[in-house]
Amino acid sequence: MKLRDLFPKRLAIAAGLLIGATSGSLLAQNMTVTTGNVNNLGAFTFRDNNGQFNAQSTGAGVTFSGTGDVIFEGTDNLYADETGNAANGQGQSVVDRVYWRTIYSGSNGATQNVQARYYQSLTMEDTDAKDIPDQVYTDRTYMATGGNRVYAGTFYYDGLQSQNVWPENSGTGAGEYNNLAFQRAGQKVLLESSTASVAGNLTLAASNTGGFLNQGDMTVGVNYNQNAASPLVLDGDNVALGQGVLTLGTGIGYFGGTVDVNEYGQLIIPATGGANTWDAPVTVTLGDILIQDGASTSQVVSSGTLTLANDVNATLNMEANTGIDFIGDYANNFAGLTNQFFDISSTVRYLGGAQTVVASVSTHPYGNVHTGNAGDKTASGDVYMGGNLYVGLNAEHYLEMGASTLHMTTATASAGYNGLSEVGGALRRTVAVGQNTYTMNNNQTVVDFTAGTYNGYFEAAITRNTAPNLYDDETDVNRKITLDFDDNNWTATIRAAYRQDETDQGPWLATVNEGNLRFFENSPAEEQKVATGQAPTRLASGGANFGYVELAGITAATVQLPNAANLNGQFYATNDLVLRGGPTQVIAVNDGRWSNPNTWDEGREPYEFDDVLIPNGYTVHTGYRRTAVDGSTANGQILEGVADGTNPLRDEGLATTIVVEDGGGLMFGYVVGGAADEQNQNQVWNMIAGGTITIEGSNVGSAFVANETNLTTTVGDAVHYPGFRNFGVYLNNGATIRGQFQANTFNIDGGFVSNGGQIIVGD
């Protein structure tokens, strides 16, 4: 006979029972309480596999008291009502819990099936395995010290007072939580040096107003769901990272309540994780948020924030191929900014309305930075980034740098923009040999290095609707573009953009339009046209697009204006690039025909409203070919516009003024029987009405050699005609070459004029 057989299989109580005033116990297989009072200071132990504790709920004619235990040693022990119906009885609701601590303590080599109930305290011990079903609740103490546990469904901590979370984890070999939920007002605490893991979901419910204090190490397998009313505190050991750790799972993470990472706590978003949403203030007081390599993008929504405290150890760490979207605000209160770490392939997107872009330093740059949605973004200071820039996701806006600078530190990085979006203020790009083209502050401001071994930086500081140096509202675009660079060994094509609302603000003069805008280099006190001998490329602005002016062949100047060594095709660092239209001075930069674009600094034949300058060292011929100078290409065979009749900007005359400097030359003539592009003796080369020509110099000229070869090819001097100075209208032997010239005012200021044809003075 076994000892247990000495005890009754059924114990019925209808009046009252006191068990173990000190440490006694009662062994039974079934116990039924119909009415009465039961004061348990010891233990009721159920050894039979099917033993039951049958009693109505407390208060329905039954009173329980005492601090004893109920011990289940069988496989299928149950709580039931007085009729034995397990669907009723104690433990059916949050207000009718199992009164005494329940201990599952089997050691029979079997599996104990834990009953789904609302317990006060619950303990798993001894060697038998435990199957723990869905909807097991405990509002005081839960302990699991023995037997392998297998959890199904959700296990609940739902106390009104503080509860310690038992450190179930897969590493112990005893099992881990399946799903875990925290409910009601008591704070749930995972103690320091404890490790807990949840195979499925962790939920902080709305009723869990005390929240979750994690001082240990908690790992979530799938989803994390935190209600707005339930705070999360990750509180480490104040020594180093490793305690107060919450590692999210493969599913989504939703942070609806506040999050405080403190005392070297850590929030880890794993590489295998899904999207995370932060919908409340998240503060890193002392600790770390780690977004691991390849993790899905996290999002701080409009009602959420992420704040790093004023401590170098309050850190955000984004590894490779990670992303975070800030619709709500991001703030870093540590002035040194060395507490934020971004892999070059990581992406931070600012997607809120009017929003602050947090500054960064050169030792801790962003990776990729994107800004999006309506509302301008404003940087809190200098921003350093190693990856790609995009401004204007989903909606056009400005990224305003103010007095700060946006540094793009990788030469191969790209900059992209939506429509009229742009960076306002300074954008500095690192430049390296082999990477030639750099998009600057908007999608139509570009520098393309075409020659040189330039390594350094190139910067454009752009302020929209702001007057540049020496601004003239009748001719200029109202946009301040300041260029800066730290090396002079380059030749580049520069394109500069402008908006339609920055034009015609004077209003512009009648002769000014977007079709004749060009570059000027303006210091605070001096100005000079930027001309390289190549024609600018232009695009007119529209309401939805930038206009631009582009000019090739620009080089760096080594001296500031007005030093003559700063040539027309050069630009000095820190000066303004001004877009100016209307009449201008067109300067000869090569020997050649008047109609040859390569003769002139703007790469075009002068317009009738232009002022023309032929400086020392250059000779311009009009009306005939000179193959030795123009070559045999089509550029030397273009009919002059004043005689062409196809361009209304040239039909009225050659120019408004012409100045031939000492040592320069201007010649007119025609070739009898010449080609179609060469003029006949009836052509009069005239200035525009009221036009003036001035011949400067002190050189003494000589008569022209009566030899047509000297005029159409080259003899002796490969640049100038032999003995020629300043100005000539030709007559050769037998009137073979002859020309006619007309100007309202003809000034000879020390120059030399040779007239073999006809000079007409006056309109």
PDB file of N, CA, C and O in Angstrom, residues 305-355:
ATOM      1  N   THR A 305       8.995  61.318 -31.104  1.00  0.00           N
ATOM      2  CA  THR A 305      10.261  62.046 -31.145  1.00  0.00           C
ATOM      3  C   THR A 305      11.376  61.087 -30.755  1.00  0.00           C
ATOM      4  O   THR A 305      11.145  60.086 -30.082  1.00  0.00           O
ATOM      5  N   LEU A 306      12.575  61.425 -31.171  1.00  0.00           N
ATOM      6  CA  LEU A 306      13.769  60.733 -30.702  1.00  0.00           C
ATOM      7  C   LEU A 306      14.731  61.797 -30.214  1.00  0.00           C
ATOM      8  O   LEU A 306      15.108  62.697 -30.964  1.00  0.00           O
ATOM      9  N   THR A 307      15.123  61.690 -28.940  1.00  0.00           N
ATOM     10  CA  THR A 307      15.998  62.678 -28.336  1.00  0.00           C
ATOM     11  C   THR A 307      17.198  61.991 -27.713  1.00  0.00           C
ATOM     12  O   THR A 307      17.050  61.057 -26.924  1.00  0.00           O
ATOM     13  N   LEU A 308      18.391  62.453 -28.084  1.00  0.00           N
ATOM     14  CA  LEU A 308      19.619  62.021 -27.433  1.00  0.00           C
ATOM     15  C   LEU A 308      19.986  63.089 -26.409  1.00  0.00           C
ATOM     16  O   LEU A 308      20.060  64.280 -26.730  1.00  0.00           O
ATOM     17  N   ALA A 309      20.238  62.657 -25.178  1.00  0.00           N
ATOM     18  CA  ALA A 309      20.518  63.596 -24.100  1.00  0.00           C
ATOM     19  C   ALA A 309      21.911  64.194 -24.247  1.00  0.00           C
ATOM     20  O   ALA A 309      22.721  63.782 -25.090  1.00  0.00           O
ATOM     21  N   ASN A 310      22.205  65.145 -23.416  1.00  0.00           N
ATOM     22  CA  ASN A 310      23.486  65.836 -23.431  1.00  0.00           C
ATOM     23  C   ASN A 310      24.554  64.968 -22.769  1.00  0.00           C
ATOM     24  O   ASN A 310      25.024  65.245 -21.664  1.00  0.00           O
ATOM     25  N   ASP A 311      24.910  63.911 -23.466  1.00  0.00           N
ATOM     26  CA  ASP A 311      25.907  62.974 -22.944  1.00  0.00           C
ATOM     27  C   ASP A 311      26.514  62.231 -24.124  1.00  0.00           C
ATOM     28  O   ASP A 311      25.790  61.734 -24.994  1.00  0.00           O
ATOM     29  N   VAL A 312      27.829  62.128 -24.161  1.00  0.00           N
ATOM     30  CA  VAL A 312      28.490  61.435 -25.260  1.00  0.00           C
ATOM     31  C   VAL A 312      28.096  59.968 -25.315  1.00  0.00           C
ATOM     32  O   VAL A 312      28.209  59.316 -26.363  1.00  0.00           O
ATOM     33  N   ASN A 313      27.603  59.423 -24.207  1.00  0.00           N
ATOM     34  CA  ASN A 313      27.188  58.021 -24.162  1.00  0.00           C
ATOM     35  C   ASN A 313      25.686  57.833 -24.329  1.00  0.00           C
ATOM     36  O   ASN A 313      25.168  56.743 -24.069  1.00  0.00           O
ATOM     37  N   ALA A 314      24.999  58.869 -24.759  1.00  0.00           N
ATOM     38  CA  ALA A 314      23.605  58.736 -25.186  1.00  0.00           C
ATOM     39  C   ALA A 314      23.642  58.643 -26.703  1.00  0.00           C
ATOM     40  O   ALA A 314      23.743  59.653 -27.392  1.00  0.00           O
ATOM     41  N   THR A 315      23.591  57.425 -27.252  1.00  0.00           N
ATOM     42  CA  THR A 315      24.004  57.208 -28.635  1.00  0.00           C
ATOM     43  C   THR A 315      22.896  56.634 -29.512  1.00  0.00           C
ATOM     44  O   THR A 315      22.024  55.904 -29.063  1.00  0.00           O
ATOM     45  N   LEU A 316      23.015  56.972 -30.801  1.00  0.00           N
ATOM     46  CA  LEU A 316      22.242  56.357 -31.876  1.00  0.00           C
ATOM     47  C   LEU A 316      23.248  55.750 -32.827  1.00  0.00           C
ATOM     48  O   LEU A 316      24.171  56.432 -33.282  1.00  0.00           O
ATOM     49  N   ASN A 317      23.061  54.474 -33.148  1.00  0.00           N
ATOM     50  CA  ASN A 317      24.043  53.743 -33.949  1.00  0.00           C
ATOM     51  C   ASN A 317      23.323  53.048 -35.089  1.00  0.00           C
ATOM     52  O   ASN A 317      22.592  52.082 -34.883  1.00  0.00           O
ATOM     53  N   MET A 318      23.538  53.549 -36.317  1.00  0.00           N
ATOM     54  CA  MET A 318      22.910  52.968 -37.502  1.00  0.00           C
ATOM     55  C   MET A 318      23.974  52.248 -38.323  1.00  0.00           C
ATOM     56  O   MET A 318      24.885  52.877 -38.855  1.00  0.00           O
ATOM     57  N   GLU A 319      23.826  50.932 -38.424  1.00  0.00           N
ATOM     58  CA  GLU A 319      24.788  50.149 -39.179  1.00  0.00           C
ATOM     59  C   GLU A 319      24.447  50.162 -40.665  1.00  0.00           C
ATOM     60  O   GLU A 319      23.555  50.874 -41.113  1.00  0.00           O
ATOM     61  N   ALA A 320      25.174  49.354 -41.452  1.00  0.00           N
ATOM     62  CA  ALA A 320      25.060  49.384 -42.909  1.00  0.00           C
ATOM     63  C   ALA A 320      23.646  49.035 -43.369  1.00  0.00           C
ATOM     64  O   ALA A 320      22.961  48.199 -42.777  1.00  0.00           O
ATOM     65  N   ASN A 321      23.207  49.709 -44.423  1.00  0.00           N
ATOM     66  CA  ASN A 321      21.939  49.403 -45.106  1.00  0.00           C
ATOM     67  C   ASN A 321      20.742  49.501 -44.176  1.00  0.00           C
ATOM     68  O   ASN A 321      19.806  48.703 -44.241  1.00  0.00           O
ATOM     69  N   THR A 322      20.768  50.477 -43.301  1.00  0.00           N
ATOM     70  CA  THR A 322      19.651  50.708 -42.394  1.00  0.00           C
ATOM     71  C   THR A 322      19.009  52.047 -42.706  1.00  0.00           C
ATOM     72  O   THR A 322      19.569  52.872 -43.426  1.00  0.00           O
ATOM     73  N   GLY A 323      17.836  52.277 -42.149  1.00  0.00           N
ATOM     74  CA  GLY A 323      17.147  53.525 -42.410  1.00  0.00           C
ATOM     75  C   GLY A 323      16.258  53.927 -41.265  1.00  0.00           C
ATOM     76  O   GLY A 323      15.748  53.079 -40.513  1.00  0.00           O
ATOM     77  N   ILE A 324      16.079  55.228 -41.106  1.00  0.00           N
ATOM     78  CA  ILE A 324      15.118  55.748 -40.141  1.00  0.00           C
ATOM     79  C   ILE A 324      14.452  56.973 -40.746  1.00  0.00           C
ATOM     80  O   ILE A 324      15.118  57.824 -41.353  1.00  0.00           O
ATOM     81  N   ASP A 325      13.141  57.036 -40.652  1.00  0.00           N
ATOM     82  CA  ASP A 325      12.353  58.153 -41.170  1.00  0.00           C
ATOM     83  C   ASP A 325      11.881  59.004 -40.008  1.00  0.00           C
ATOM     84  O   ASP A 325      11.230  58.493 -39.086  1.00  0.00           O
ATOM     85  N   PHE A 326      12.187  60.281 -40.067  1.00  0.00           N
ATOM     86  CA  PHE A 326      11.725  61.215 -39.048  1.00  0.00           C
ATOM     87  C   PHE A 326      10.578  62.045 -39.620  1.00  0.00           C
ATOM     88  O   PHE A 326      10.802  62.978 -40.386  1.00  0.00           O
ATOM     89  N   ILE A 327       9.362  61.652 -39.262  1.00  0.00           N
ATOM     90  CA  ILE A 327       8.207  62.517 -39.500  1.00  0.00           C
ATOM     91  C   ILE A 327       8.030  63.401 -38.271  1.00  0.00           C
ATOM     92  O   ILE A 327       7.775  64.590 -38.361  1.00  0.00           O
ATOM     93  N   GLY A 328       8.195  62.779 -37.112  1.00  0.00           N
ATOM     94  CA  GLY A 328       8.362  63.535 -35.884  1.00  0.00           C
ATOM     95  C   GLY A 328       9.795  64.027 -35.774  1.00  0.00           C
ATOM     96  O   GLY A 328      10.621  63.818 -36.662  1.00  0.00           O
ATOM     97  N   ASP A 329      10.115  64.651 -34.673  1.00  0.00           N
ATOM     98  CA  ASP A 329      11.392  65.350 -34.554  1.00  0.00           C
ATOM     99  C   ASP A 329      12.499  64.452 -34.014  1.00  0.00           C
ATOM    100  O   ASP A 329      12.266  63.537 -33.218  1.00  0.00           O
ATOM    101  N   TYR A 330      13.698  64.771 -34.452  1.00  0.00           N
ATOM    102  CA  TYR A 330      14.919  64.180 -33.918  1.00  0.00           C
ATOM    103  C   TYR A 330      15.730  65.306 -33.309  1.00  0.00           C
ATOM    104  O   TYR A 330      15.880  66.373 -33.913  1.00  0.00           O
ATOM    105  N   ALA A 331      16.247  65.079 -32.097  1.00  0.00           N
ATOM    106  CA  ALA A 331      17.055  66.103 -31.437  1.00  0.00           C
ATOM    107  C   ALA A 331      18.256  65.438 -30.791  1.00  0.00           C
ATOM    108  O   ALA A 331      18.135  64.361 -30.203  1.00  0.00           O
ATOM    109  N   ASN A 332      19.392  66.085 -30.920  1.00  0.00           N
ATOM    110  CA  ASN A 332      20.608  65.631 -30.250  1.00  0.00           C
ATOM    111  C   ASN A 332      21.117  66.777 -29.393  1.00  0.00           C
ATOM    112  O   ASN A 332      21.581  67.793 -29.910  1.00  0.00           O
ATOM    113  N   ASN A 333      21.024  66.599 -28.082  1.00  0.00           N
ATOM    114  CA  ASN A 333      21.380  67.676 -27.167  1.00  0.00           C
ATOM    115  C   ASN A 333      22.847  67.672 -26.762  1.00  0.00           C
ATOM    116  O   ASN A 333      23.261  68.521 -25.966  1.00  0.00           O
ATOM    117  N   PHE A 334      23.611  66.728 -27.305  1.00  0.00           N
ATOM    118  CA  PHE A 334      25.041  66.708 -27.005  1.00  0.00           C
ATOM    119  C   PHE A 334      25.753  67.589 -28.017  1.00  0.00           C
ATOM    120  O   PHE A 334      25.774  67.311 -29.223  1.00  0.00           O
ATOM    121  N   ALA A 335      26.383  68.650 -27.531  1.00  0.00           N
ATOM    122  CA  ALA A 335      26.958  69.656 -28.429  1.00  0.00           C
ATOM    123  C   ALA A 335      28.057  69.082 -29.315  1.00  0.00           C
ATOM    124  O   ALA A 335      28.242  69.525 -30.452  1.00  0.00           O
ATOM    125  N   GLY A 336      28.783  68.099 -28.832  1.00  0.00           N
ATOM    126  CA  GLY A 336      29.870  67.546 -29.631  1.00  0.00           C
ATOM    127  C   GLY A 336      29.420  66.705 -30.804  1.00  0.00           C
ATOM    128  O   GLY A 336      30.178  66.490 -31.753  1.00  0.00           O
ATOM    129  N   LEU A 337      28.196  66.192 -30.759  1.00  0.00           N
ATOM    130  CA  LEU A 337      27.579  65.418 -31.844  1.00  0.00           C
ATOM    131  C   LEU A 337      28.331  64.129 -32.182  1.00  0.00           C
ATOM    132  O   LEU A 337      28.060  63.508 -33.211  1.00  0.00           O
ATOM    133  N   THR A 338      29.245  63.717 -31.313  1.00  0.00           N
ATOM    134  CA  THR A 338      29.982  62.473 -31.550  1.00  0.00           C
ATOM    135  C   THR A 338      29.266  61.271 -30.961  1.00  0.00           C
ATOM    136  O   THR A 338      29.844  60.187 -30.878  1.00  0.00           O
ATOM    137  N   ASN A 339      28.032  61.439 -30.582  1.00  0.00           N
ATOM    138  CA  ASN A 339      27.224  60.336 -30.031  1.00  0.00           C
ATOM    139  C   ASN A 339      26.252  59.770 -31.060  1.00  0.00           C
ATOM    140  O   ASN A 339      25.384  58.961 -30.714  1.00  0.00           O
ATOM    141  N   GLN A 340      26.373  60.181 -32.303  1.00  0.00           N
ATOM    142  CA  GLN A 340      25.542  59.613 -33.367  1.00  0.00           C
ATOM    143  C   GLN A 340      26.454  58.988 -34.406  1.00  0.00           C
ATOM    144  O   GLN A 340      27.426  59.603 -34.854  1.00  0.00           O
ATOM    145  N   PHE A 341      26.132  57.745 -34.771  1.00  0.00           N
ATOM    146  CA  PHE A 341      26.977  56.953 -35.655  1.00  0.00           C
ATOM    147  C   PHE A 341      26.146  56.488 -36.852  1.00  0.00           C
ATOM    148  O   PHE A 341      25.114  55.835 -36.660  1.00  0.00           O
ATOM    149  N   PHE A 342      26.603  56.824 -38.053  1.00  0.00           N
ATOM    150  CA  PHE A 342      25.865  56.466 -39.262  1.00  0.00           C
ATOM    151  C   PHE A 342      26.812  55.787 -40.241  1.00  0.00           C
ATOM    152  O   PHE A 342      27.797  56.396 -40.677  1.00  0.00           O
ATOM    153  N   ASP A 343      26.522  54.548 -40.605  1.00  0.00           N
ATOM    154  CA  ASP A 343      27.272  53.931 -41.685  1.00  0.00           C
ATOM    155  C   ASP A 343      27.003  54.710 -42.973  1.00  0.00           C
ATOM    156  O   ASP A 343      25.918  55.281 -43.164  1.00  0.00           O
ATOM    157  N   ILE A 344      27.991  54.709 -43.886  1.00  0.00           N
ATOM    158  CA  ILE A 344      27.846  55.494 -45.112  1.00  0.00           C
ATOM    159  C   ILE A 344      26.669  55.014 -45.956  1.00  0.00           C
ATOM    160  O   ILE A 344      26.098  55.774 -46.743  1.00  0.00           O
ATOM    161  N   SER A 345      26.252  53.758 -45.791  1.00  0.00           N
ATOM    162  CA  SER A 345      25.123  53.236 -46.567  1.00  0.00           C
ATOM    163  C   SER A 345      23.792  53.388 -45.844  1.00  0.00           C
ATOM    164  O   SER A 345      22.753  53.019 -46.383  1.00  0.00           O
ATOM    165  N   SER A 346      23.804  53.906 -44.625  1.00  0.00           N
ATOM    166  CA  SER A 346      22.555  54.126 -43.901  1.00  0.00           C
ATOM    167  C   SER A 346      21.835  55.344 -44.458  1.00  0.00           C
ATOM    168  O   SER A 346      22.448  56.209 -45.090  1.00  0.00           O
ATOM    169  N   THR A 347      20.535  55.424 -44.205  1.00  0.00           N
ATOM    170  CA  THR A 347      19.725  56.523 -44.746  1.00  0.00           C
ATOM    171  C   THR A 347      18.864  57.131 -43.657  1.00  0.00           C
ATOM    172  O   THR A 347      18.091  56.420 -43.001  1.00  0.00           O
ATOM    173  N   VAL A 348      18.997  58.418 -43.477  1.00  0.00           N
ATOM    174  CA  VAL A 348      18.119  59.175 -42.585  1.00  0.00           C
ATOM    175  C   VAL A 348      17.243  60.065 -43.458  1.00  0.00           C
ATOM    176  O   VAL A 348      17.751  60.826 -44.287  1.00  0.00           O
ATOM    177  N   ARG A 349      15.931  59.931 -43.255  1.00  0.00           N
ATOM    178  CA  ARG A 349      14.993  60.725 -44.054  1.00  0.00           C
ATOM    179  C   ARG A 349      14.188  61.633 -43.115  1.00  0.00           C
ATOM    180  O   ARG A 349      13.561  61.152 -42.169  1.00  0.00           O
ATOM    181  N   TYR A 350      14.228  62.915 -43.391  1.00  0.00           N
ATOM    182  CA  TYR A 350      13.416  63.890 -42.663  1.00  0.00           C
ATOM    183  C   TYR A 350      12.155  64.139 -43.496  1.00  0.00           C
ATOM    184  O   TYR A 350      12.222  64.769 -44.558  1.00  0.00           O
ATOM    185  N   LEU A 351      11.022  63.632 -43.002  1.00  0.00           N
ATOM    186  CA  LEU A 351       9.802  63.617 -43.807  1.00  0.00           C
ATOM    187  C   LEU A 351       8.651  64.372 -43.150  1.00  0.00           C
ATOM    188  O   LEU A 351       7.496  64.202 -43.534  1.00  0.00           O
ATOM    189  N   GLY A 352       8.942  65.196 -42.144  1.00  0.00           N
ATOM    190  CA  GLY A 352       7.894  65.967 -41.495  1.00  0.00           C
ATOM    191  C   GLY A 352       7.588  67.243 -42.244  1.00  0.00           C
ATOM    192  O   GLY A 352       7.952  67.423 -43.404  1.00  0.00           O
ATOM    193  N   GLY A 353       6.892  68.153 -41.590  1.00  0.00           N
ATOM    194  CA  GLY A 353       6.627  69.454 -42.186  1.00  0.00           C
ATOM    195  C   GLY A 353       7.852  70.329 -42.019  1.00  0.00           C
ATOM    196  O   GLY A 353       8.969  69.923 -42.319  1.00  0.00           O
ATOM    197  N   ALA A 354       7.639  71.570 -41.554  1.00  0.00           N
ATOM    198  CA  ALA A 354       8.778  72.420 -41.226  1.00  0.00           C
ATOM    199  C   ALA A 354       9.546  71.726 -40.110  1.00  0.00           C
ATOM    200  O   ALA A 354       9.018  71.490 -39.030  1.00  0.00           O
ATOM    201  N   GLN A 355      10.784  71.399 -40.346  1.00  0.00           N
ATOM    202  CA  GLN A 355      11.485  70.436 -39.505  1.00  0.00           C
ATOM    203  C   GLN A 355      12.963  70.787 -39.423  1.00  0.00           C
ATOM    204  O   GLN A 355      13.540  71.343 -40.352  1.00  0.00           O
TER     205      GLN A 355
END
